[in-house]
CSV table of C-alpha atoms in Angstrom, one decimal:
chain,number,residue,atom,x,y,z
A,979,UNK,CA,59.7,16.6,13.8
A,980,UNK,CA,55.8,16.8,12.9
A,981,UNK,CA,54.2,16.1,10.0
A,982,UNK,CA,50.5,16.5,9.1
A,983,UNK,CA,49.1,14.4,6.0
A,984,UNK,CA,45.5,15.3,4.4
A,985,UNK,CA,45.3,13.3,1.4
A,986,UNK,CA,42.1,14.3,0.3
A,987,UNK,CA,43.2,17.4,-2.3
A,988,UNK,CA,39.1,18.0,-3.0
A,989,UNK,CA,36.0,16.8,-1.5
A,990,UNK,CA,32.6,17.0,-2.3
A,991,UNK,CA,28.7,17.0,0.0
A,992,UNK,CA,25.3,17.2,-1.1
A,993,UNK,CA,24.2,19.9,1.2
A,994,UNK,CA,22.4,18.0,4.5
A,995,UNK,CA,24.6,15.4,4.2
A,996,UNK,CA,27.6,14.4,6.5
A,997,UNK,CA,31.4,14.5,5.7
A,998,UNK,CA,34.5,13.3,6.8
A,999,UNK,CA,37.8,15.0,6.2
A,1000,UNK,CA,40.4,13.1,7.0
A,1001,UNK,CA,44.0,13.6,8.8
A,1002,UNK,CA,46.8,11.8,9.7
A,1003,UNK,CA,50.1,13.0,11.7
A,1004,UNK,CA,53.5,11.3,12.5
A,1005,UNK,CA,55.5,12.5,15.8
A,1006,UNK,CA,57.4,11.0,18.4
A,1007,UNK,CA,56.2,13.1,21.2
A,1008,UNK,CA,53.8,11.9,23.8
A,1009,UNK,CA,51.7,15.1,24.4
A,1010,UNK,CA,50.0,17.2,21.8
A,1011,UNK,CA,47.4,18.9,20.9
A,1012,UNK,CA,45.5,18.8,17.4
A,1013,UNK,CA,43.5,21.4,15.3
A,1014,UNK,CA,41.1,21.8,12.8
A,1015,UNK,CA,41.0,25.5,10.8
A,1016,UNK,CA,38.8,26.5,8.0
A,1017,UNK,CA,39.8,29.0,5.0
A,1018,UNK,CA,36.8,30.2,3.3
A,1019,UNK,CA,37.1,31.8,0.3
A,1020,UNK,CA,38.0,35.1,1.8
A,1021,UNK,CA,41.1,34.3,3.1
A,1022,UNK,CA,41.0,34.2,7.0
A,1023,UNK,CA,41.8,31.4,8.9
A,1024,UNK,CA,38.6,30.1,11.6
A,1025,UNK,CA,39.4,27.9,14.3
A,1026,UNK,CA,37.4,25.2,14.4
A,1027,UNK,CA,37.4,22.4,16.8
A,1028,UNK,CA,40.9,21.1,19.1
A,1029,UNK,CA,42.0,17.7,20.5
A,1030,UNK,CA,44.1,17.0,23.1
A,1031,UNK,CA,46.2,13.8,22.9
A,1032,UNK,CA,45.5,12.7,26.4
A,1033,UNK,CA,42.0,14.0,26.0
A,1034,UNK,CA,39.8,10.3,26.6
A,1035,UNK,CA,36.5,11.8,24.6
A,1036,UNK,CA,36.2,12.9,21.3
A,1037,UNK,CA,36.3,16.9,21.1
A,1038,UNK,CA,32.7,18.0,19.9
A,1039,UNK,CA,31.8,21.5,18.3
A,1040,UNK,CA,28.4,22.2,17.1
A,1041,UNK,CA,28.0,20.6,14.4
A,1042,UNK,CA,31.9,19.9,14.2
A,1043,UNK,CA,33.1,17.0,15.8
A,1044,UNK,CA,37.2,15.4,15.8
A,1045,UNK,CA,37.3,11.6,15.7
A,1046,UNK,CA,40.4,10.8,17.3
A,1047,UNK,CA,41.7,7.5,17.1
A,1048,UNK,CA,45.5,8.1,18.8
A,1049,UNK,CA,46.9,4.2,17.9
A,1050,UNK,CA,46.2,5.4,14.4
A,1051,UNK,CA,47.3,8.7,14.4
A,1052,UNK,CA,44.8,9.7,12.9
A,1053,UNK,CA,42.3,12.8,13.8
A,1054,UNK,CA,39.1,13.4,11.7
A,1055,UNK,CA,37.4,15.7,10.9
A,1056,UNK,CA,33.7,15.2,10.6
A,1057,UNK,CA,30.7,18.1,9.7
A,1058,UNK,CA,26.9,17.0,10.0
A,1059,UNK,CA,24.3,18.4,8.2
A,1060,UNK,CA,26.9,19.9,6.0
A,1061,UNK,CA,25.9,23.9,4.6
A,1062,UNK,CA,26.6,26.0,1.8
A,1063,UNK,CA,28.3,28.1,4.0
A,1064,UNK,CA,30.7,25.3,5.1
A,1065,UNK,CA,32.5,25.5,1.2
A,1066,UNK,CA,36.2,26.0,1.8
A,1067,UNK,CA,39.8,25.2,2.6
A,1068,UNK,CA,40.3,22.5,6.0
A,1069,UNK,CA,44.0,22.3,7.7
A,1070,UNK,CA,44.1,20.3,10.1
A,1071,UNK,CA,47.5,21.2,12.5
A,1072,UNK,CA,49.3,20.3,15.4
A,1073,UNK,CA,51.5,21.7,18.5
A,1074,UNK,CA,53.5,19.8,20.4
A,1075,UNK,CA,52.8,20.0,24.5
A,1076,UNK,CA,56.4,19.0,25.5
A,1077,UNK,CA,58.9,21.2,27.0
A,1078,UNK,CA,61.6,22.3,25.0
A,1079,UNK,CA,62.6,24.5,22.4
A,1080,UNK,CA,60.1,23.3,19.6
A,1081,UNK,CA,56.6,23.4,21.8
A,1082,UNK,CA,55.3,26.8,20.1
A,1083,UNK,CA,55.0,25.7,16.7
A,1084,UNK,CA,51.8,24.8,14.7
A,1085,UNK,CA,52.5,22.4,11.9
A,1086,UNK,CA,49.9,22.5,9.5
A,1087,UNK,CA,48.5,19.7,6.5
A,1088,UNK,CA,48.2,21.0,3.0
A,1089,UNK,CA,44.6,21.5,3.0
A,1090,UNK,CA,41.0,19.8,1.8
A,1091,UNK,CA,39.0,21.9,-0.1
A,1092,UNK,CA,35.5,21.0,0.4
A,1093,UNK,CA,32.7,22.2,-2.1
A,1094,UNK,CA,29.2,21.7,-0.2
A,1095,UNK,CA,27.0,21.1,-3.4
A,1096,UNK,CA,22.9,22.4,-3.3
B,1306,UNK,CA,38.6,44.3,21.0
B,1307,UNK,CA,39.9,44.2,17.3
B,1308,UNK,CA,42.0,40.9,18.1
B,1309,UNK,CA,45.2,40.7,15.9
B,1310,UNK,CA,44.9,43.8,13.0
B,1311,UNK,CA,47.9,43.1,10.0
B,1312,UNK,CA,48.5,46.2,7.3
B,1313,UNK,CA,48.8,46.8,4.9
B,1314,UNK,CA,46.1,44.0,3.1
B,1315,UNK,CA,48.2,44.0,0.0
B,1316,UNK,CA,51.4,45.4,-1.7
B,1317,UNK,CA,53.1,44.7,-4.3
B,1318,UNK,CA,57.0,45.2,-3.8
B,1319,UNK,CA,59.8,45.4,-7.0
B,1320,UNK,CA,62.8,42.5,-6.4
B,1321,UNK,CA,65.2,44.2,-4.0
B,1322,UNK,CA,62.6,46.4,-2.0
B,1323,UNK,CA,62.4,45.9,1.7
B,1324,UNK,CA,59.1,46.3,3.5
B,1325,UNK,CA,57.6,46.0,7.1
B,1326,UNK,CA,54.8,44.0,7.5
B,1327,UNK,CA,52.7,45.1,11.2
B,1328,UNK,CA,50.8,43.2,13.5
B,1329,UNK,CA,49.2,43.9,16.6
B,1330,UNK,CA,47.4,42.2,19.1
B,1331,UNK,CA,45.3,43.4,21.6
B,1332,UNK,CA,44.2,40.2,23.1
B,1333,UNK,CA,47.4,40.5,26.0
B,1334,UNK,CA,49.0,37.1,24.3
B,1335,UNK,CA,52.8,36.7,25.2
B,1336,UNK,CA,53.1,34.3,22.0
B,1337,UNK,CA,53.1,35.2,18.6
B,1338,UNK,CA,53.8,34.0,14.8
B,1339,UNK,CA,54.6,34.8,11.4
B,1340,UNK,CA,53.1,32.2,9.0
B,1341,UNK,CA,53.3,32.1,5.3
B,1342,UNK,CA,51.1,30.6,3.0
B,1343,UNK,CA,52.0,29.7,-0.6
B,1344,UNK,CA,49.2,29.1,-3.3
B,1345,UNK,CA,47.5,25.8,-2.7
B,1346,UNK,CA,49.2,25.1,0.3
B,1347,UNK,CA,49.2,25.3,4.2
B,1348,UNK,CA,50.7,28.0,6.5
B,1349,UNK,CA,54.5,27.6,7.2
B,1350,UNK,CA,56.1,29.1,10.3
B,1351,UNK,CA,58.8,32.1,10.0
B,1352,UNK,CA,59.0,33.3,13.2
B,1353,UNK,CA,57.7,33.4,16.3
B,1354,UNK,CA,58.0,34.9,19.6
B,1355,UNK,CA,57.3,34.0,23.4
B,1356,UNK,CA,57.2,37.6,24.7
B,1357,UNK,CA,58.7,41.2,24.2
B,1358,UNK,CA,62.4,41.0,23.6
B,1359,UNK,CA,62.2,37.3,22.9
B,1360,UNK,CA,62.4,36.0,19.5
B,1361,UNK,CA,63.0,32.5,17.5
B,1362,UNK,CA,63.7,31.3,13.9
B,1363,UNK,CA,60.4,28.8,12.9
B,1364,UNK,CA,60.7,26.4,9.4
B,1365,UNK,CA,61.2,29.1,6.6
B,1366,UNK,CA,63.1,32.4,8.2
B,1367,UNK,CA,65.8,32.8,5.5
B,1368,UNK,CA,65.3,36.5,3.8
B,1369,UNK,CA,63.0,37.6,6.9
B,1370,UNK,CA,63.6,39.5,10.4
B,1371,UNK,CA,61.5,40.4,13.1
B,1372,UNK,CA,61.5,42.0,16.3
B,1373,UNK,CA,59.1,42.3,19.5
B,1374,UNK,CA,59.5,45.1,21.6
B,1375,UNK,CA,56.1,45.6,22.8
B,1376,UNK,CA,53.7,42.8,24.2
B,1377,UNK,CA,51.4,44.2,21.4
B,1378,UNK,CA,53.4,44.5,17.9
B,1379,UNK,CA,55.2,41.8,16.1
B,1380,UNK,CA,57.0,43.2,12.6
B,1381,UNK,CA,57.8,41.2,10.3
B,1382,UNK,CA,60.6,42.8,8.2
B,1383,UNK,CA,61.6,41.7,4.5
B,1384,UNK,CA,64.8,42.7,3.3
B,1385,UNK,CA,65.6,42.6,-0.6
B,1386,UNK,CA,62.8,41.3,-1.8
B,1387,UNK,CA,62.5,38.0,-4.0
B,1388,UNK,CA,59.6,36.7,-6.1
B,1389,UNK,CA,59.8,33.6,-3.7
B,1390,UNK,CA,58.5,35.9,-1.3
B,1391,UNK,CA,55.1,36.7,-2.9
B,1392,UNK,CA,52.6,34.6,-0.6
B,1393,UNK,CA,50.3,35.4,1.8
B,1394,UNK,CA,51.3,36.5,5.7
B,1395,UNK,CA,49.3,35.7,8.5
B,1396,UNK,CA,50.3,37.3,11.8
B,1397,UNK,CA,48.4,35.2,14.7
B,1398,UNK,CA,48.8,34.9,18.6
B,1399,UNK,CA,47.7,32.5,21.1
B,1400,UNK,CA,49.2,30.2,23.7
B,1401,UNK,CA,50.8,27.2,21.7
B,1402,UNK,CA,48.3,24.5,23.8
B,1403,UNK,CA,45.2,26.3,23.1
B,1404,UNK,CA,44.4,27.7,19.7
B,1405,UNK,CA,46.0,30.6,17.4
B,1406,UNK,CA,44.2,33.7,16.4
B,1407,UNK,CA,44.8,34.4,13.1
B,1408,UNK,CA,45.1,38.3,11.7
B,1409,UNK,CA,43.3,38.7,8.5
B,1410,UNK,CA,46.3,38.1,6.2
B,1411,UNK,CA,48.4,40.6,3.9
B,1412,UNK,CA,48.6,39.7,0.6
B,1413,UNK,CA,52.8,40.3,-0.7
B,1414,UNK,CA,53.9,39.8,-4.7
B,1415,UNK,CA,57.1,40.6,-5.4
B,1416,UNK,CA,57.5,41.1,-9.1
């Protein structure tokens, strides 16, 4: 089974400055693939940035970037030049990439709510 | 190209009701999910489904049933509602290596 661990309930950034939410999964499967959503106030759910496990480079996004450090398990999140805009709920998830019957289902963290401050 | 359209946005349903919640996709997906989302917390899976006909139990199914008959629409059917069940219900669709596109949510209280 997966499990996803955020352990930061709340965050706070001056607005310009950087930010690092963190994440941290347990599985026993080899290939995966790792996500980062955002849940602004409204309610939708934004894809954000994705890892794959047996990606070698860290996955990159705009101002979005996933530091992935696999012995670890542990996958990152990090926003530069953080906005007002950026306020709002983080889950990071994952999906297995093995065969079998349990490779269709996103397991997602309990959330970071980040408050970008002016 | 609307993506993946839920209705209603928000109901409220008396203990014992049932109620159909609908999703569609237009984005041609064969795979595609029922989450739930409880205050404060992240998106739990219900159901999910590979293609039409084909259907699987996720983490949380109990008091939930679905169906796919079309490539395009994924019910989501609650039977005797229970105040457990007031959350929020994301529909989304996507292959399960690449990333999920989310519906915009209906919001369900049961009181």
């Amino acid at each position: 089974a997966q499990k996803i661990t955020q352990t930061q309930p709340g965050m706070f950034v001056q607005e310009k400055e950087a930010v690092t939410l963190d994440c941290t999964y347990d599985t026993s499967d080899q290939s995966y693939g790792l996500f980062w959503y955002k849940q602004p106030s409204s309610g939708e759910m934004i894809f954000l940035i994705y890892q794959g496990s047996y990606d070698e480079q860290n996955a990159t996004e705009g101002r979005y970037s996933l530091n992935f450090q696999k012995a670890r398990k542990s996958a990152n999140l990090v926003i530069s030049a953080s906005q007002l805009g950026d306020s709002a709920m983080y889950f990071c998830a994952m999906v297995p990439r093995t065969s079998g019957g349990s490779n269709y289902k996103l397991t997602f963290g309990k959330g970071t709510l980040l408050t970008v401050n002016p | 190209n609307a993506g993946v359209t839920q209705t209603p946005k928000f109901r409220i349903l008396k203990i014992g009701q049932s109620m159909t919640l609908q999703c569609a996709q237009d984005m041609n997906h064969n795979y595609m999910y029922w989450y739930r989302q409880d205050p404060g917390m992240g998106l739990k899976l219900i159901y999910y489904s590979v293609g039409a006909g084909i259907t699987d139990k996720g983490e949380v199914p109990n008091g939930y049933n679905v169906s796919r008959s079309t490539t395009e629409d994924f019910p989501l059917r609650l039977e005797l509602a229970a105040p457990s069940q007031t959350s929020v219900y994301f529909c989304a669709t996507g292959r399960p290596e690449e990333t999920q596109y989310f519906g915009p949510g209906t919001r369900l209280l049961v009181l």
